[in-house]
Coordinates of C-alpha atoms in Angstrom, one line a residue:
M1 CA 22.3 -8.6 -28.5
I2 CA 24.7 -10.3 -26.0
D3 CA 24.8 -14.0 -26.3
F4 CA 25.4 -16.0 -23.1
D5 CA 27.1 -19.3 -22.5
P6 CA 24.4 -21.2 -20.6
G7 CA 26.9 -22.8 -18.3
T8 CA 28.6 -19.6 -17.1
A9 CA 26.1 -16.9 -18.0
A10 CA 29.2 -15.1 -19.4
P11 CA 28.9 -12.9 -22.6
T12 CA 30.3 -14.5 -25.7
K13 CA 29.5 -12.8 -28.9
G14 CA 26.9 -10.5 -30.5
T15 CA 24.0 -11.8 -32.5
S16 CA 20.7 -10.6 -34.0
Q17 CA 18.7 -13.5 -32.7
R18 CA 15.6 -12.5 -30.9
N19 CA 15.0 -13.8 -27.4
G20 CA 12.4 -13.9 -24.6
G21 CA 13.4 -10.3 -23.6
D22 CA 12.2 -9.1 -27.0
L23 CA 8.8 -10.6 -26.4
V24 CA 8.5 -8.6 -23.1
V25 CA 9.4 -5.4 -24.8
E26 CA 7.3 -6.0 -27.9
T27 CA 4.2 -6.9 -25.8
L28 CA 4.6 -3.9 -23.6
E29 CA 4.9 -1.6 -26.6
A30 CA 1.8 -3.2 -28.2
L31 CA -0.1 -2.5 -25.0
G32 CA 0.8 1.2 -25.1
A33 CA 3.8 1.4 -22.7
K34 CA 6.2 4.1 -23.4
T35 CA 8.4 4.4 -20.4
V36 CA 10.0 1.9 -18.0
F37 CA 11.6 2.4 -14.6
G38 CA 14.2 0.2 -12.9
I39 CA 17.8 -0.9 -12.6
P40 CA 19.6 -3.5 -14.7
G41 CA 20.8 -6.8 -13.1
Q42 CA 22.7 -9.9 -14.1
H43 CA 19.7 -12.1 -14.6
A44 CA 17.8 -9.4 -16.4
L45 CA 20.4 -8.6 -19.0
G46 CA 18.5 -10.3 -21.7
L47 CA 15.6 -8.0 -21.0
F48 CA 17.7 -4.9 -21.1
D49 CA 19.5 -6.0 -24.2
A50 CA 16.1 -6.5 -26.0
M51 CA 15.0 -3.0 -24.8
G52 CA 17.9 -1.6 -26.8
R53 CA 16.2 -2.9 -29.9
G54 CA 12.8 -1.5 -29.0
N55 CA 11.3 2.0 -28.4
L56 CA 10.7 2.0 -24.7
H57 CA 12.2 4.9 -22.8
F58 CA 14.2 3.7 -19.8
V59 CA 14.7 5.8 -16.7
S60 CA 17.3 4.2 -14.5
S61 CA 17.0 5.0 -10.8
R62 CA 19.7 4.4 -8.2
V63 CA 17.6 2.3 -5.7
E64 CA 14.9 -0.2 -6.7
N65 CA 12.5 1.2 -4.1
N66 CA 12.7 4.6 -5.7
S67 CA 12.1 2.9 -9.1
A68 CA 8.9 1.6 -7.7
F69 CA 7.9 5.1 -6.4
A70 CA 8.8 6.6 -9.8
A71 CA 6.6 4.1 -11.7
D72 CA 3.8 4.9 -9.2
G73 CA 4.2 8.6 -9.7
Y74 CA 4.2 8.1 -13.5
A75 CA 0.9 6.2 -13.3
R76 CA -0.8 8.7 -10.9
A77 CA 0.3 11.7 -13.0
T78 CA -0.8 10.3 -16.4
G79 CA -3.5 7.7 -15.6
E80 CA -1.5 5.2 -17.5
V81 CA 0.1 2.0 -16.3
G82 CA 3.5 2.3 -14.6
V83 CA 6.1 -0.3 -15.7
L84 CA 8.9 -1.5 -13.5
F85 CA 11.8 -3.8 -14.4
L86 CA 13.6 -5.5 -11.5
S87 CA 16.6 -7.7 -11.1
T88 CA 16.6 -10.9 -9.0
G89 CA 16.8 -11.3 -5.3
P90 CA 18.0 -8.2 -3.5
G91 CA 16.8 -5.9 -6.3
A92 CA 13.4 -7.4 -6.3
L93 CA 13.1 -7.3 -2.5
T94 CA 14.3 -3.7 -2.3
S95 CA 11.3 -2.6 -4.3
L96 CA 8.7 -4.0 -2.0
A97 CA 8.1 -0.9 0.2
G98 CA 7.5 1.1 -2.9
L99 CA 5.0 -1.5 -4.2
Q100 CA 3.2 -1.5 -0.8
E101 CA 2.4 2.2 -1.4
A102 CA 1.1 1.4 -4.9
Y103 CA -0.9 -1.5 -3.7
A104 CA -2.4 0.4 -0.8
T105 CA -3.4 3.3 -3.0
G106 CA -4.6 1.3 -6.0
V107 CA -2.0 2.4 -8.5
P108 CA -1.9 0.3 -11.7
M109 CA 1.6 -1.1 -12.4
V110 CA 3.1 -4.1 -14.2
V111 CA 6.3 -5.3 -12.5
V112 CA 8.6 -7.6 -14.5
A113 CA 11.3 -9.2 -12.3
S114 CA 14.0 -11.5 -13.5
Q115 CA 14.6 -14.9 -11.9
I116 CA 17.4 -17.3 -11.6
P117 CA 17.6 -20.0 -14.3
L118 CA 14.8 -22.5 -14.4
E119 CA 17.0 -25.3 -13.1
G120 CA 17.4 -23.5 -9.8
L121 CA 13.7 -23.1 -9.1
G122 CA 11.7 -25.2 -6.8
A123 CA 13.6 -24.5 -3.5
R124 CA 16.7 -26.4 -4.7
R125 CA 19.6 -24.7 -3.0
K126 CA 22.1 -24.6 -5.8
G127 CA 23.8 -21.5 -4.4
M128 CA 23.0 -19.4 -7.4
L129 CA 23.6 -15.6 -7.1
H130 CA 20.5 -13.9 -5.7
Q131 CA 18.6 -17.2 -5.2
L132 CA 15.4 -17.1 -3.1
D133 CA 13.3 -20.1 -2.2
D134 CA 10.2 -18.4 -3.6
Q135 CA 10.8 -14.9 -4.9
K136 CA 7.3 -14.1 -5.9
A137 CA 6.0 -15.1 -2.5
S138 CA 7.8 -12.1 -1.1
A139 CA 5.6 -9.9 -3.3
A140 CA 2.3 -11.5 -2.3
N141 CA 1.5 -8.9 0.4
V142 CA 2.1 -5.9 -1.9
T143 CA 0.8 -6.9 -5.3
K144 CA -2.6 -8.1 -6.7
S145 CA -1.2 -11.3 -8.1
Q146 CA 2.1 -13.0 -8.9
R147 CA 3.1 -15.0 -12.0
L148 CA 6.1 -17.1 -12.9
I149 CA 6.6 -17.4 -16.7
Q150 CA 8.6 -20.6 -17.5
H151 CA 8.4 -20.6 -21.3
A152 CA 9.0 -17.8 -23.8
S153 CA 5.8 -18.6 -25.7
G154 CA 3.8 -17.7 -22.6
I155 CA 5.3 -14.2 -22.2
P156 CA 2.9 -12.2 -24.4
S157 CA -0.3 -13.6 -22.9
A158 CA 1.0 -13.4 -19.3
I159 CA 1.9 -9.7 -19.7
Q160 CA -1.4 -9.0 -21.5
D161 CA -3.3 -10.6 -18.6
A162 CA -1.2 -8.8 -16.0
W163 CA -1.9 -5.5 -17.7
T164 CA -5.7 -6.2 -17.7
E165 CA -5.6 -7.1 -14.0
A166 CA -3.6 -3.9 -13.2
I167 CA -6.1 -1.6 -14.8
S168 CA -9.2 -3.5 -13.5
S169 CA -10.7 -2.0 -10.3
P170 CA -9.5 -2.3 -7.7
Q171 CA -6.4 -1.2 -9.6
G172 CA -2.9 -2.1 -8.4
P173 CA 0.5 -3.5 -9.2
V174 CA 0.8 -7.0 -10.7
W175 CA 4.0 -9.1 -10.5
L176 CA 5.6 -11.2 -13.2
E177 CA 8.9 -12.9 -13.0
I178 CA 10.9 -14.5 -15.8
P179 CA 14.0 -16.8 -15.4
Q180 CA 17.3 -15.7 -16.8
N181 CA 17.4 -18.4 -19.5
V182 CA 13.9 -17.7 -20.6
L183 CA 14.9 -14.1 -21.3
L184 CA 18.1 -15.1 -23.0
D185 CA 17.4 -18.2 -25.1
P186 CA 16.6 -17.8 -28.8
I187 CA 12.9 -18.1 -29.6
M188 CA 10.7 -19.2 -32.5
V189 CA 7.8 -17.0 -31.5
P190 CA 7.2 -14.2 -34.2
P191 CA 7.3 -10.6 -33.2
V192 CA 4.3 -9.4 -31.2
E193 CA 2.1 -7.2 -33.5
D194 CA -0.8 -6.5 -31.2
A195 CA -1.9 -7.0 -27.6
L196 CA -5.3 -5.9 -26.2
A197 CA -6.1 -5.3 -22.5
G198 CA -9.4 -3.8 -21.3
A199 CA -10.4 -3.2 -17.7
A200 CA -12.9 -5.7 -16.4
D201 CA -16.3 -4.1 -15.9
N202 CA -17.2 -3.5 -12.3
P203 CA -20.7 -2.0 -12.1
P204 CA -22.9 -2.0 -9.0
R205 CA -25.8 -4.4 -8.5
V206 CA -29.1 -2.9 -9.5
E207 CA -31.0 -3.8 -6.3
L208 CA -28.3 -2.1 -4.2
I209 CA -28.5 1.2 -6.1
R210 CA -32.3 1.0 -5.8
E211 CA -32.0 0.6 -2.0
A212 CA -29.5 3.4 -1.7
V213 CA -31.9 5.7 -3.6
R214 CA -34.7 4.6 -1.2
W215 CA -32.6 5.6 1.8
L216 CA -31.6 8.9 0.2
S217 CA -35.1 9.8 -0.8
T218 CA -36.1 10.3 2.8
A219 CA -32.8 11.6 4.1
E220 CA -32.8 15.1 5.7
R221 CA -29.1 15.3 6.4
P222 CA -27.2 13.4 3.8
A223 CA -23.4 13.8 3.6
I224 CA -20.6 12.4 1.5
I225 CA -17.0 11.2 2.3
A226 CA -15.0 11.1 -1.0
G227 CA -11.9 8.8 -0.7
G228 CA -9.1 8.0 -3.0
G229 CA -11.2 5.6 -5.0
T230 CA -13.2 8.6 -6.2
R231 CA -10.2 10.0 -8.0
R232 CA -9.0 6.6 -9.2
G233 CA -12.5 5.9 -10.7
R234 CA -12.6 9.4 -12.3
A235 CA -15.9 9.9 -10.5
E236 CA -15.5 13.7 -9.9
K237 CA -18.3 14.7 -12.3
S238 CA -20.8 12.2 -10.8
L239 CA -19.8 13.2 -7.3
L240 CA -20.5 16.8 -8.0
S241 CA -23.9 16.0 -9.6
I242 CA -25.0 13.8 -6.7
A243 CA -23.9 16.4 -4.1
E244 CA -25.8 19.1 -5.7
K245 CA -28.9 17.0 -6.2
L246 CA -28.9 16.0 -2.5
R247 CA -27.5 19.3 -1.2
A248 CA -25.1 17.1 0.7
P249 CA -21.9 18.4 2.3
V250 CA -18.8 16.7 0.9
I251 CA -15.5 16.1 2.7
C252 CA -12.4 14.6 1.0
T253 CA -10.0 12.2 2.6
P254 CA -6.2 12.8 2.0
G255 CA -6.4 10.3 -0.9
G256 CA -9.5 11.9 -2.2
N257 CA -8.1 15.5 -2.0
G258 CA -9.2 17.2 -5.3
A259 CA -12.2 15.0 -6.0
F260 CA -14.6 17.9 -5.1
P261 CA -14.2 21.6 -5.9
W262 CA -12.5 23.1 -2.9
N263 CA -14.5 26.3 -2.7
H264 CA -17.9 24.8 -3.6
E265 CA -20.6 25.9 -1.1
L266 CA -21.0 22.2 -0.1
S267 CA -17.3 21.5 0.3
M268 CA -16.0 20.8 3.8
Q269 CA -12.6 20.6 2.0
S270 CA -10.3 18.0 3.6
W271 CA -10.3 18.8 7.3
I272 CA -11.1 15.2 8.0
E273 CA -9.0 15.2 11.2
D274 CA -11.0 18.0 12.9
R275 CA -13.6 17.2 15.4
Y276 CA -16.0 19.9 14.0
M277 CA -16.1 17.9 10.8
T278 CA -16.4 14.6 12.6
D279 CA -19.4 16.1 14.4
V280 CA -21.1 16.9 11.1
L281 CA -20.5 13.5 9.7
E282 CA -21.7 11.8 12.8
D283 CA -25.0 13.8 12.6
A284 CA -25.7 12.8 9.0
D285 CA -28.8 10.5 8.8
V286 CA -27.4 8.9 5.6
L287 CA -23.7 9.0 4.9
I288 CA -22.3 8.0 1.4
V289 CA -18.7 6.8 1.7
V290 CA -17.1 6.3 -1.7
G291 CA -13.6 4.9 -2.3
S292 CA -12.7 4.8 1.4
S293 CA -12.5 2.1 4.1
L294 CA -13.2 4.7 6.8
G295 CA -9.8 3.9 8.1
E296 CA -7.6 5.5 10.7
V297 CA -7.2 9.0 9.4
T298 CA -10.7 9.2 7.7
S299 CA -12.4 8.1 11.0
N300 CA -10.4 10.8 12.9
Y301 CA -8.4 7.9 14.5
F302 CA -11.3 5.6 15.0
T303 CA -13.2 8.2 17.1
F304 CA -16.0 8.5 14.5
E305 CA -19.3 7.2 15.8
P306 CA -22.0 7.8 13.1
R307 CA -25.6 7.8 14.2
G308 CA -27.1 7.5 10.8
R309 CA -27.0 4.8 8.1
I310 CA -24.0 4.3 5.8
I311 CA -23.9 3.6 2.1
Q312 CA -20.4 2.4 1.2
I313 CA -19.2 2.1 -2.4
D314 CA -15.8 0.5 -3.1
A315 CA -14.2 -1.6 -5.7
E316 CA -12.4 -3.8 -3.1
P317 CA -14.8 -6.2 -1.4
R318 CA -12.6 -6.5 1.7
V319 CA -13.1 -2.8 2.4
L320 CA -16.9 -3.0 2.6
E321 CA -18.1 -2.8 6.2
S322 CA -14.5 -3.4 7.4
N323 CA -14.9 -0.6 9.9
R324 CA -18.6 0.2 10.0
P325 CA -21.8 -1.7 9.1
G326 CA -23.7 -0.3 6.2
L327 CA -25.1 -0.9 2.8
G328 CA -22.0 -2.2 1.0
I329 CA -22.0 -1.7 -2.8
R330 CA -19.1 -3.3 -4.5
A331 CA -18.3 -1.2 -7.6
D332 CA -15.7 0.9 -9.2
A333 CA -16.3 4.4 -7.8
G334 CA -16.9 5.9 -11.3
Q335 CA -19.4 3.3 -12.3
G336 CA -21.0 3.2 -8.8
L337 CA -21.6 7.0 -8.6
A338 CA -22.7 7.2 -12.2
A339 CA -25.3 4.6 -11.6
L340 CA -26.4 6.3 -8.3
D341 CA -26.6 9.7 -10.1
E342 CA -28.7 8.3 -12.9
A343 CA -31.1 6.6 -10.4
L344 CA -31.5 9.7 -8.4
T345 CA -32.3 11.7 -11.5
A346 CA -34.9 9.1 -12.5
S347 CA -36.4 9.2 -9.0
V348 CA -36.9 13.0 -9.3
E349 CA -38.4 12.7 -12.8
E350 CA -40.8 10.0 -11.5
G351 CA -42.2 12.6 -9.1
A352 CA -40.6 11.5 -5.8
A353 CA -41.2 14.1 -3.2
E354 CA -38.2 16.3 -2.5
T355 CA -37.1 16.1 1.1
T356 CA -36.2 19.3 2.9
R357 CA -32.5 19.4 3.6
S358 CA -32.2 20.8 7.0
W359 CA -29.5 20.2 9.7
H360 CA -31.7 21.1 12.7
G361 CA -33.0 24.2 11.1
V362 CA -29.7 25.1 9.4
T363 CA -29.3 24.7 5.6
P364 CA -26.4 22.5 4.4
E365 CA -24.7 25.5 2.8
V366 CA -24.8 27.5 6.0
L367 CA -23.7 24.4 8.0
V368 CA -20.6 24.0 5.8
K369 CA -19.7 27.7 6.0
E370 CA -20.1 27.7 9.8
S371 CA -18.1 24.5 10.2
L372 CA -15.2 25.8 8.1
A373 CA -15.2 29.0 10.1
K374 CA -15.0 27.0 13.4
V375 CA -12.0 25.0 12.0
K376 CA -10.3 28.3 11.0
A377 CA -10.9 29.8 14.4
R378 CA -9.5 26.7 16.1
L379 CA -6.3 26.9 14.0
E380 CA -5.9 30.6 14.6
S381 CA -6.1 30.0 18.4
Q382 CA -3.1 27.6 18.4
D383 CA -0.1 29.9 17.5
L384 CA 0.2 28.4 14.1
A385 CA 0.7 31.6 12.1
R386 CA 4.1 30.4 10.7
E387 CA 2.6 27.1 9.5
L388 CA -0.5 28.7 8.0
K389 CA 1.6 31.3 6.1
F390 CA 4.2 28.7 5.0
M391 CA 1.5 26.5 3.4
A392 CA -0.3 29.5 1.9
D393 CA 2.9 30.8 0.4
I394 CA 3.6 27.4 -1.2
R395 CA 0.0 27.3 -2.5
E396 CA 0.3 30.8 -4.0
A397 CA 3.6 30.0 -5.7
V398 CA 2.5 26.7 -7.3
P399 CA 0.6 27.1 -10.6
A400 CA -3.0 26.0 -10.5
D401 CA -2.5 23.1 -12.8
M402 CA 0.8 21.8 -11.4
Q403 CA 0.9 18.4 -9.8
T404 CA 2.5 18.0 -6.4
F405 CA 4.1 15.0 -4.7
W406 CA 4.4 14.9 -0.9
D407 CA 6.5 12.7 1.3
M408 CA 5.5 11.7 4.9
T409 CA 6.6 15.0 6.5
I410 CA 4.8 17.7 8.6
A411 CA 4.2 19.9 5.6
A412 CA 2.5 17.0 3.9
Y413 CA 0.3 16.3 6.9
W414 CA -0.8 19.9 6.7
G415 CA -1.3 19.4 3.0
W416 CA -3.7 16.5 3.6
S417 CA -6.1 18.9 5.2
C418 CA -5.4 22.3 3.8
W419 CA -4.1 21.9 0.2
D420 CA -6.5 23.1 -2.5
A421 CA -5.4 21.0 -5.5
R422 CA -7.2 23.3 -8.0
E423 CA -6.6 22.0 -11.5
G424 CA -3.5 20.1 -10.5
Q425 CA -3.4 16.8 -8.6
F426 CA -2.2 16.2 -5.0
H427 CA -0.3 13.0 -4.5
S428 CA 1.0 11.7 -1.2
A429 CA 2.3 8.5 0.4
Q430 CA -0.6 8.2 2.8
G431 CA -1.6 4.7 1.5
A432 CA 1.2 2.8 3.2
G433 CA 2.9 5.8 4.9
G434 CA 6.5 4.9 4.0
L435 CA 9.3 7.5 3.8
G436 CA 11.0 8.5 0.6
Y437 CA 8.1 8.7 -1.7
G438 CA 8.0 12.4 -2.7
F439 CA 11.0 13.0 -4.9
P440 CA 11.2 9.7 -6.9
A441 CA 7.4 9.8 -7.4
A442 CA 7.7 13.4 -8.7
I443 CA 10.5 12.2 -11.1
G444 CA 8.2 9.6 -12.5
G445 CA 5.3 12.1 -12.7
A446 CA 7.4 14.6 -14.6
V447 CA 8.6 12.0 -17.0
G448 CA 5.1 10.8 -17.5
L449 CA 3.6 14.2 -18.1
E450 CA 6.3 15.0 -20.7
T451 CA 5.7 11.6 -22.3
V452 CA 2.0 12.4 -22.9
G453 CA 2.8 15.9 -24.2
R454 CA 1.9 17.9 -21.1
P455 CA 4.0 20.4 -19.2
G456 CA 6.2 18.3 -17.0
R457 CA 7.3 20.6 -14.2
V458 CA 6.2 19.2 -10.8
L459 CA 6.8 19.9 -7.2
A460 CA 8.2 17.4 -4.6
V461 CA 8.0 18.1 -0.9
S462 CA 10.1 16.2 1.7
G463 CA 11.5 16.6 5.1
D464 CA 15.2 16.2 5.8
G465 CA 14.6 12.7 7.2
S466 CA 12.6 11.5 4.2
A467 CA 14.9 13.3 1.7
M468 CA 17.8 11.0 2.7
Y469 CA 15.7 8.0 1.6
S470 CA 15.8 9.2 -1.9
I471 CA 18.8 11.6 -2.1
S472 CA 20.5 9.3 -4.6
E473 CA 17.8 10.1 -7.2
L474 CA 19.4 13.5 -7.6
A475 CA 21.6 11.6 -10.0
T476 CA 18.6 10.3 -11.9
A477 CA 17.1 13.8 -12.1
K478 CA 20.3 15.2 -13.4
Q479 CA 21.0 12.4 -15.9
H480 CA 17.6 12.8 -17.5
N481 CA 17.3 16.6 -16.9
I482 CA 13.9 16.0 -15.3
P483 CA 11.9 19.2 -14.5
V484 CA 11.3 18.6 -10.8
T485 CA 11.5 21.3 -8.1
W486 CA 12.3 19.6 -4.8
L487 CA 11.4 21.5 -1.6
I488 CA 13.2 20.1 1.4
V489 CA 11.9 21.3 4.8
D490 CA 14.9 20.8 7.1
D491 CA 14.0 20.6 10.8
G492 CA 17.0 18.5 11.9
G493 CA 15.2 15.2 12.4
Y494 CA 12.1 13.1 12.1
G495 CA 9.9 16.1 13.0
I496 CA 6.5 14.4 13.3
L497 CA 7.9 11.6 15.4
R498 CA 9.7 14.1 17.6
E499 CA 6.3 15.9 18.1
Y500 CA 4.5 12.6 18.8
M501 CA 7.1 11.5 21.4
V502 CA 7.3 14.8 23.2
G503 CA 3.5 14.9 23.4
A504 CA 3.3 11.3 24.7
F505 CA 6.4 11.0 26.9
G506 CA 7.7 14.5 27.5
K507 CA 10.8 13.9 25.5
A508 CA 11.9 12.5 22.1
T509 CA 14.4 9.7 21.6
A510 CA 16.3 8.9 18.4
T511 CA 14.6 11.5 16.4
E512 CA 17.5 13.9 15.9
L513 CA 19.5 13.4 12.7
A514 CA 22.9 14.4 11.4
R515 CA 22.3 15.5 7.9
P516 CA 24.2 17.0 5.0
D517 CA 24.3 20.5 3.6
F518 CA 21.5 19.8 1.1
V519 CA 22.5 22.8 -1.0
K520 CA 26.1 21.7 -1.4
L521 CA 25.0 18.1 -2.0
A522 CA 22.6 19.1 -4.8
E523 CA 25.3 21.2 -6.3
A524 CA 27.7 18.3 -6.2
F525 CA 25.3 16.5 -8.5
G526 CA 25.3 19.6 -10.8
I527 CA 21.8 20.6 -9.7
P528 CA 21.1 24.3 -8.8
A529 CA 20.0 24.7 -5.2
T530 CA 19.2 27.5 -2.8
R531 CA 18.6 27.9 0.9
V532 CA 15.9 30.4 2.0
A533 CA 14.2 31.5 5.2
P534 CA 10.5 30.4 5.5
E535 CA 9.2 33.7 4.4
G536 CA 11.2 33.4 1.1
V537 CA 9.8 30.0 0.1
G538 CA 7.3 31.4 -2.3
D539 CA 9.8 33.4 -4.4
A540 CA 12.3 30.6 -4.3
L541 CA 9.7 28.1 -5.7
K542 CA 8.6 30.5 -8.4
A543 CA 12.2 30.8 -9.5
G544 CA 12.6 27.1 -9.5
F545 CA 9.5 26.6 -11.6
A546 CA 10.8 29.0 -14.2
A547 CA 14.1 27.2 -14.6
D548 CA 15.1 24.3 -16.8
G549 CA 15.7 20.8 -15.4
P550 CA 15.8 19.8 -11.7
N551 CA 16.4 22.2 -8.8
V552 CA 16.3 22.2 -5.1
V553 CA 14.9 24.6 -2.5
V554 CA 15.9 24.1 1.1
V555 CA 14.1 25.8 4.0
E556 CA 15.4 25.3 7.6
T557 CA 12.4 25.6 9.9
L558 CA 10.6 23.8 12.6
L559 CA 6.9 23.4 11.7
K560 CA 4.3 22.3 14.2
M561 CA 1.1 20.3 13.6
F562 CA -2.3 21.5 14.6
A563 CA -3.6 20.0 17.8
P564 CA -5.1 16.6 17.4
T565 CA -8.8 16.9 18.1
H566 CA -9.5 13.2 18.5
L567 CA -7.7 13.4 21.9
D568 CA -10.1 16.2 23.2
G569 CA -12.1 15.4 26.2

């Protein structure tokens, strides 16, 4: 390791003495961590030195925010905890937008940030490099909790506790910070041999499930909204069973996309922003909302006015009844739906009379089919042939089991509603809505899939505006030969903002962008790239998927969004 003079923090000589950094690495490895994302920094050098003696695989990004997105993508793709190492001050602060997405979407992460030496803590302005009055306070809005570790002996327990909290529903990122000298100083603590962390149990209360069954036993028009918590809670099997028992139409939110079979006769897919679907949900006499707050997009921009009763299941107490009154059941979606499914089965076995499922004389299955046909007809009436073909060509090119990562771009907004995830997973930045998510998250996802022994090739989709947020990660992809195919849809600016402004004000301001030649830029990093017309996107993606390592496909086209139905009337 590198030994440091405590007065100057300058490297002096090598030694084999273990330090606090070793305890961090050993504990993470004992908990099952295999990969870490981040960027080295002066106060964190003890941590990185220790990592050189361990078995963690380190992926070095070029911007800390992208490191956070990568750890997020790793966790989403694998179901494991993402681990992020940060340096002090500017490095830690730069990660916060990425952590906001993980926090909003419930992604389990353990974040280890370095800190200035102990003697500088407590708001004493010593003028130390990177010094903040209270660094962890900056993370309070974007992490579940924050811990400052002041002694090496406390490192293993603190990390174990943070890991437990990260995987306990509602899942999310947990922040720890360790001062420079605690990471560097020699320790007497023996090597960490084992560390255990189990998710805290979060089942529903029995009387609430009993009441929900009572409501559903007399419902004629039950329906289900499946949010992102459904996927996080691995509740897909229970959701399918409940839907079929109740013959209840199911619609998925953008975060819940993939939680219910796309072509099932009860699937309203993910057309949550269409008024035809809003009409169906408003007409339900009992609506089950699982893993969703009924927020802006899910409520069709707060135009949703349900006439029936709502059963809301969510792991986060703050979500319950935050937008609509109802029977709030605090529970992990997996445990909540499993309990509800079991209770519904028992109710049938006890001889409860089966209620006829009829939507004013129409069966649920026919209602779903007719509603989807109405949505299709609406789209086909809006001169959207280019957009519909473009999305269909991408879907046809992407293997059924490939995971996809979408930035905040027009193609992704289409994807929220029209993307059939099949056996893959659909990941987007709709939780916090920040730009720059797609490519670095895909890098993390690809690394994660390869780490757990699965095919690593993934697709990232960005616009030219969002691509510039993460363009530096071409270096990361090249350095680690990561199998990511990056589709950049170049429309010369912030396309969705341009569309919003023209629609609202008649003209767009500050939405047009100077941008590079993305093909030449990728090639400058040593990454193969191609530019194709919209009609060539499918073949270009197939070629990229068949290649080794990273590659880029650029399509110059202006896509439009479908008309917003919440503004009708």
